[in-house]
């Protein structure tokens, strides 16, 4: 059998399993298994598989992947990668696969917030695609990324380690059910305390740092200038109607936004503002029909300059807002030279969602 015949056979199997883009997916899997670029595949596709080094085993591995894809496992979980903002993110079944829609959010932040001396908080980070892209491409002073899932944080940690590149700010990962793992504490400022190097606090390491009260270690960044989130936002009953790839193979935890889809926006709007400096900004990804509801939640919590931005498909995709300086968010204006600063520290996880 030639490579082309093997490809045709795989394509046919995927097509009969109802996989959209069967030909494309079969080709991606073939190129990946045989370690071929498109050009060398086109040159070699008439060659028999058995004549290639390790050809028989590779053909078997390919057929196994085709069978899994026919079972509607997402292509990205089989390949283990998804490109996002020009970076190649590792993914597995514990994280939502980064969507192109979400680039709308990252691009908006990068365009609107060009200063570097900003502290960013990403809630529900999943694969870390938003947090890592903002750190790498925005060069912000610090990026702190939260997730409730220890398995997701392992993925985010791997992506941070591989993709942060020359980023020289503080990058932290914290296991936390929304904001539950962050608390504000009055602590004495440590004169001369250096900001930490890019640091990853997997799972409960952040909790340990808080428990030890060791302020010579970098503590979590006090307050934030930007709060971003792509929370679970699909109404529970809508999930059943989604493609099997999403419904059966992506984590429910990353998708299910409660019966009305808005549970996490309520928490983001009401609790998130406690961690934002006055004038701080929020950017939330939303479902195409949630702009009005999410804007109303933000307005009720004292946010201003509320606006909706559309994705490339022309659907409402991001809501942005600013925390009005007049709003009472329980904090005084920040001042790094003040003797007493508010420090947000992590405490150990209590309970998952
Ligand atoms: N936009 C994603 C989807 O359609 C869902 C993302 C989310 O719930 N955060 O599958």
Coordinates of C-alpha atoms and ligand atoms in Angstrom, one line a residue:
X1 CA 0.0 0.0 0.0
X2 CA 1.2 3.5 -0.8
X3 CA 1.2 6.5 1.5
X4 CA -1.6 8.0 -0.6
X5 CA -3.7 4.8 -0.3
X6 CA -3.2 4.8 3.4
X7 CA -4.3 8.4 3.5
X8 CA -7.4 7.6 1.4
X9 CA -8.3 4.7 3.6
X10 CA -8.1 6.9 6.7
X11 CA -10.1 9.7 5.1
X12 CA -12.8 7.3 4.2
X13 CA -13.0 5.9 7.7
X14 CA -13.3 9.4 9.2
X15 CA -15.9 10.4 6.7
X16 CA -18.1 7.5 7.5
X17 CA -17.8 8.3 11.2
X18 CA -19.2 11.8 10.4
X19 CA -15.9 13.6 11.2
X20 CA -16.0 17.1 9.7
X21 CA -12.9 17.9 7.6
X22 CA -12.2 14.2 7.3
X23 CA -9.5 14.6 4.6
X24 CA -7.7 17.3 6.4
X25 CA -7.6 15.5 9.7
X26 CA -6.5 12.2 8.1
X27 CA -3.6 14.1 6.4
X28 CA -2.6 15.8 9.7
X29 CA -2.4 12.5 11.4
X30 CA -0.5 10.8 8.6
X31 CA 2.1 13.6 8.4
X32 CA 2.5 13.6 12.2
X33 CA 2.9 9.8 12.4
X34 CA 5.4 9.6 9.5
X35 CA 7.2 12.7 10.6
X36 CA 6.7 14.3 7.1
X37 CA 6.2 17.9 6.0
X38 CA 3.6 18.5 3.4
X39 CA 6.2 18.9 0.6
X40 CA 7.9 15.6 1.4
X41 CA 4.6 13.8 1.6
X42 CA 3.6 15.2 -1.8
X43 CA 7.0 14.0 -3.2
X44 CA 6.8 10.5 -1.5
X45 CA 3.1 9.7 -1.5
X46 CA 3.5 7.1 -4.3
X47 CA 6.0 5.1 -2.3
X48 CA 4.9 1.9 -0.6
X49 CA 4.6 2.2 3.1
X50 CA 6.6 -1.0 3.7
X51 CA 9.5 0.5 1.8
X52 CA 9.8 3.4 4.3
X53 CA 12.0 3.0 7.5
X54 CA 9.7 1.8 10.2
X55 CA 6.9 2.0 7.7
X56 CA 4.8 -1.0 9.0
X57 CA 4.8 0.2 12.6
X58 CA 4.0 3.7 11.6
X59 CA 1.1 2.5 9.4
X60 CA -0.2 0.7 12.4
X61 CA 0.1 3.7 14.7
X62 CA -1.6 5.8 12.1
X63 CA -4.5 3.4 11.9
X64 CA -4.9 3.4 15.7
X65 CA -5.1 7.3 15.6
X66 CA -7.6 7.1 12.8
X67 CA -9.8 4.8 14.9
X68 CA -9.6 7.2 17.8
X69 CA -10.4 10.2 15.7
X70 CA -13.4 8.2 14.3
X71 CA -14.4 7.9 17.9
X72 CA -14.6 11.7 17.8
X73 CA -11.6 12.4 20.0
X74 CA -10.5 15.9 19.0
X75 CA -7.6 16.1 16.5
X76 CA -5.7 18.4 18.9
X77 CA -5.8 15.9 21.7
X78 CA -4.4 13.2 19.3
X79 CA -1.7 15.6 18.1
X80 CA -1.2 17.1 21.5
X81 CA -0.9 20.6 20.2
X82 CA -3.0 23.7 19.2
X83 CA -1.6 26.9 17.8
X84 CA -2.7 30.1 19.5
X85 CA -1.4 33.6 19.0
X86 CA 1.4 32.1 16.9
X87 CA 2.5 29.9 19.7
X88 CA 2.2 26.1 19.8
X89 CA 0.4 25.1 23.0
X90 CA 0.4 21.6 24.4
X91 CA -3.1 20.3 25.1
X92 CA -4.7 17.2 26.5
X93 CA -8.1 16.1 27.7
X94 CA -7.9 18.1 30.9
X95 CA -8.1 21.5 29.2
X96 CA -10.3 23.3 26.7
X97 CA -8.5 23.4 23.4
X98 CA -7.6 27.0 22.7
X99 CA -10.0 28.6 20.2
X100 CA -9.3 31.2 17.6
X101 CA -12.2 33.2 19.1
X102 CA -10.1 33.7 22.2
X103 CA -7.4 35.5 20.2
X104 CA -9.9 38.3 20.0
X105 CA -9.5 38.8 23.8
X106 CA -5.7 38.6 23.8
X107 CA -5.4 41.0 20.8
X108 CA -7.7 43.5 22.4
X109 CA -5.7 43.5 25.7
X110 CA -2.4 43.9 23.7
X111 CA -3.8 46.8 21.7
X112 CA -5.4 48.6 24.6
X113 CA -2.8 48.0 27.3
X114 CA 0.6 48.7 25.9
X115 CA 2.3 49.7 29.1
X116 CA 4.4 47.0 30.6
X117 CA 4.2 47.9 34.3
X118 CA 0.9 46.2 34.7
X119 CA -0.2 43.2 36.8
X120 CA -2.5 40.7 35.1
X121 CA -4.7 38.1 36.6
X122 CA -6.2 35.3 34.5
X123 CA -9.0 33.4 36.1
X124 CA -9.8 29.9 34.7
X125 CA -6.6 29.7 32.8
X126 CA -6.9 26.1 31.5
X127 CA -4.0 25.5 29.1
X128 CA -2.6 28.9 30.0
X129 CA -3.1 30.1 26.5
X130 CA -4.3 33.6 27.5
X131 CA -1.9 34.0 30.4
X132 CA 1.2 32.8 28.5
X133 CA 0.4 34.8 25.4
X134 CA -0.1 38.0 27.4
X135 CA 3.1 37.5 29.3
X136 CA 5.1 36.6 26.2
X137 CA 3.6 39.2 23.8
X138 CA 2.6 41.9 26.2
X139 CA 5.7 41.7 28.5
X140 CA 3.6 42.7 31.5
X141 CA 5.2 43.1 34.9
X142 CA 3.4 40.1 36.3
X143 CA 0.9 37.5 35.1
X144 CA -0.9 35.3 37.7
X145 CA -3.0 32.5 36.3
X146 CA -5.6 30.6 38.4
X147 CA -7.4 27.4 37.8
X148 CA -9.4 25.0 39.9
X149 CA -8.0 21.9 38.2
X150 CA -4.6 20.6 39.2
X151 CA -4.5 18.6 35.9
X152 CA -5.1 21.8 33.9
X153 CA -2.4 23.6 35.9
X154 CA 0.1 20.9 34.9
X155 CA -0.7 21.7 31.3
X156 CA -0.4 25.4 31.9
X157 CA 2.9 24.9 33.6
X158 CA 4.3 22.9 30.7
X159 CA 3.2 25.6 28.3
X160 CA 4.7 28.4 30.4
X161 CA 8.0 26.5 30.6
X162 CA 8.1 26.0 26.9
X163 CA 6.7 29.2 25.6
X164 CA 7.5 32.1 27.9
X165 CA 10.8 32.7 26.0
X166 CA 12.5 35.9 27.0
X167 CA 9.7 37.0 29.3
X168 CA 11.3 38.5 32.4
X169 CA 8.3 39.4 34.6
X170 CA 6.7 37.2 37.3
X171 CA 4.6 34.4 36.0
X172 CA 2.7 32.4 38.6
X173 CA 0.2 29.6 38.5
X174 CA -2.1 29.1 41.4
X175 CA -4.7 26.4 42.1
X176 CA -7.8 28.2 43.1
X177 CA -11.6 27.9 42.8
X178 CA -12.2 31.3 41.2
X179 CA -10.9 33.8 43.8
X180 CA -11.2 31.5 46.8
X181 CA -7.5 30.8 46.8
X182 CA -6.6 34.5 46.9
X183 CA -7.0 36.6 49.9
X184 CA -6.0 40.1 50.8
X185 CA -3.8 40.5 53.8
X186 CA -2.2 43.4 55.5
X187 CA 1.5 42.7 55.5
X188 CA 4.6 44.8 56.2
X189 CA 6.3 45.9 53.0
X190 CA 9.7 44.3 52.8
X191 CA 12.2 47.0 51.9
X192 CA 14.4 46.0 49.0
X193 CA 12.3 43.0 48.2
X194 CA 13.0 42.0 44.7
X195 CA 10.2 41.0 42.4
X196 CA 10.5 37.3 41.7
X197 CA 11.8 35.9 38.5
X198 CA 9.4 34.1 36.3
X199 CA 8.1 31.6 38.8
X200 CA 5.6 28.9 38.5
X201 CA 3.7 27.8 41.6
X202 CA 2.1 24.5 40.6
X203 CA -0.8 23.1 42.5
X204 CA -0.6 24.0 46.1
X205 CA 2.9 25.5 46.2
X206 CA 1.3 28.9 46.4
X207 CA -0.6 27.8 49.5
X208 CA 2.6 26.6 51.1
X209 CA 4.2 30.0 50.4
X210 CA 1.3 31.7 52.1
X211 CA 1.3 29.3 55.0
X212 CA 5.0 29.9 55.7
X213 CA 4.5 33.7 55.6
X214 CA 8.0 33.8 54.2
X215 CA 8.0 37.3 52.7
X216 CA 11.5 36.9 51.4
X217 CA 9.9 34.6 48.8
X218 CA 8.0 36.5 46.2
X219 CA 4.4 36.7 47.4
X220 CA 1.6 36.9 45.0
X221 CA 1.3 40.3 43.3
X222 CA -0.7 42.8 45.3
X223 CA -3.7 43.7 43.3
X224 CA -4.1 43.7 39.6
X225 CA -4.5 46.2 36.8
X226 CA -6.1 43.7 34.3
X227 CA -8.4 40.8 35.0
X228 CA -9.0 38.5 32.1
X229 CA -11.1 35.4 31.9
X230 CA -12.5 32.9 29.5
X231 CA -14.7 31.1 32.0
X232 CA -17.1 28.2 31.4
X233 CA -20.1 29.9 29.8
X234 CA -22.2 27.4 28.0
X235 CA -25.6 26.9 29.6
X236 CA -25.7 23.3 31.0
X237 CA -28.5 22.1 28.8
X238 CA -26.9 23.4 25.6
X239 CA -23.8 21.2 26.1
X240 CA -25.8 18.1 25.1
X241 CA -26.3 19.6 21.6
X242 CA -22.7 20.3 20.9
X243 CA -20.4 18.3 18.6
X244 CA -19.2 15.0 20.2
X245 CA -15.6 16.3 20.2
X246 CA -16.6 19.1 22.6
X247 CA -19.5 17.3 24.5
X248 CA -17.7 14.1 25.2
X249 CA -14.0 14.9 25.1
X250 CA -13.4 18.4 26.4
X251 CA -13.6 19.0 30.1
X252 CA -17.2 19.8 31.3
X253 CA -15.5 21.8 34.0
X254 CA -14.3 24.2 31.3
X255 CA -17.6 24.5 29.5
X256 CA -20.5 24.3 31.9
X257 CA -21.6 27.8 33.0
X258 CA -24.6 26.6 35.1
X259 CA -28.2 26.6 33.8
X260 CA -28.1 30.2 32.6
X261 CA -24.4 30.1 31.6
X262 CA -23.7 33.2 33.7
X263 CA -22.5 31.8 37.0
X264 CA -18.9 32.6 36.5
X265 CA -19.5 36.2 35.3
X266 CA -21.4 36.9 38.5
X267 CA -18.4 35.8 40.5
X268 CA -16.0 37.6 38.2
X269 CA -17.9 40.9 38.4
X270 CA -18.7 40.9 42.1
X271 CA -15.5 39.3 43.6
X272 CA -13.1 40.2 40.8
X273 CA -13.3 43.9 41.5
X274 CA -11.8 43.4 45.0
X275 CA -8.6 42.4 43.3
X276 CA -8.5 45.2 40.8
X277 CA -6.8 48.6 41.3
X278 CA -9.1 51.6 40.7
X279 CA -9.2 52.2 37.0
X280 CA -8.3 48.5 36.4
X281 CA -9.8 46.8 33.4
X282 CA -11.6 43.5 32.8
X283 CA -11.8 41.5 29.6
X284 CA -14.1 38.5 29.5
X285 CA -14.8 36.2 26.7
X286 CA -18.5 35.6 26.3
X287 CA -20.9 33.4 24.4
X288 CA -22.3 35.1 21.2
X289 CA -25.7 35.9 23.0
X290 CA -24.4 37.0 26.4
X291 CA -23.2 40.5 25.8
X292 CA -26.2 42.2 27.3
X293 CA -26.4 40.0 30.4
X294 CA -22.7 40.3 31.2
X295 CA -22.7 44.0 30.6
X296 CA -25.6 44.4 33.0
X297 CA -23.8 42.4 35.7
X298 CA -20.7 44.6 35.3
X299 CA -22.7 47.8 35.4
X300 CA -24.4 46.7 38.6
X301 CA -21.0 46.2 40.2
X302 CA -19.8 49.7 39.3
X303 CA -17.9 49.1 36.2
X304 CA -17.9 51.7 33.4
X305 CA -16.8 52.0 29.8
X306 CA -18.5 48.7 29.2
X307 CA -18.2 47.6 25.6
X308 CA -18.5 44.5 23.4
X309 CA -16.0 43.4 20.8
X310 CA -16.8 41.0 18.0
X311 CA -14.7 38.0 16.8
X312 CA -13.6 37.4 13.3
X313 CA -16.9 35.7 12.5
X314 CA -18.7 38.9 13.5
X315 CA -20.2 37.4 16.7
X316 CA -20.1 39.2 20.1
X317 CA -17.1 37.6 21.8
X318 CA -15.5 39.9 24.4
X319 CA -16.9 42.3 27.0
X320 CA -14.4 44.9 28.3
X321 CA -15.0 47.3 31.2
X322 CA -13.1 49.6 33.6
X323 CA -13.5 49.8 37.3
X324 CA -14.6 53.3 37.9
X325 CA -12.3 55.2 40.3
X326 CA -15.4 56.2 42.2
X327 CA -16.4 52.6 42.8
X328 CA -15.8 51.3 46.2
X329 CA -13.7 48.2 45.7
X330 CA -12.4 48.1 49.3
X331 CA -8.9 49.2 48.4
X332 CA -7.1 52.5 48.6
X333 CA -5.1 53.6 45.6
X334 CA -2.0 51.6 45.3
X335 CA 1.4 53.0 46.3
X336 CA 4.4 50.7 46.2
X337 CA 6.4 53.0 48.6
X338 CA 3.8 52.9 51.3
X339 CA 4.8 51.1 54.5
X340 CA 1.8 48.8 54.5
X341 CA 0.7 47.2 51.3
X342 CA -2.1 44.9 50.6
X343 CA -0.7 41.6 49.5
X344 CA -2.8 39.0 47.8
X345 CA -1.7 35.6 49.0
X346 CA -2.9 32.2 48.1
X347 CA -4.2 29.8 50.6
X348 CA -4.8 26.1 50.0
X349 CA -7.7 24.9 48.0
X350 CA -10.9 24.0 49.8
X351 CA -13.2 22.4 47.4
X352 CA -13.5 22.2 43.7
X353 CA -16.6 23.5 41.8
Ligands
LIG1 N1 -16.3 28.9 22.9 C1 -16.2 27.6 23.5 C2 -17.0 26.6 22.6 O1 -17.8 27.0 21.9 C3 -16.6 27.5 24.9 C4 -15.7 28.2 25.8 C5 -16.1 28.4 27.2 O2 -17.1 27.9 27.7 N2 -15.3 29.1 27.8 O3 -16.9 25.4 22.8

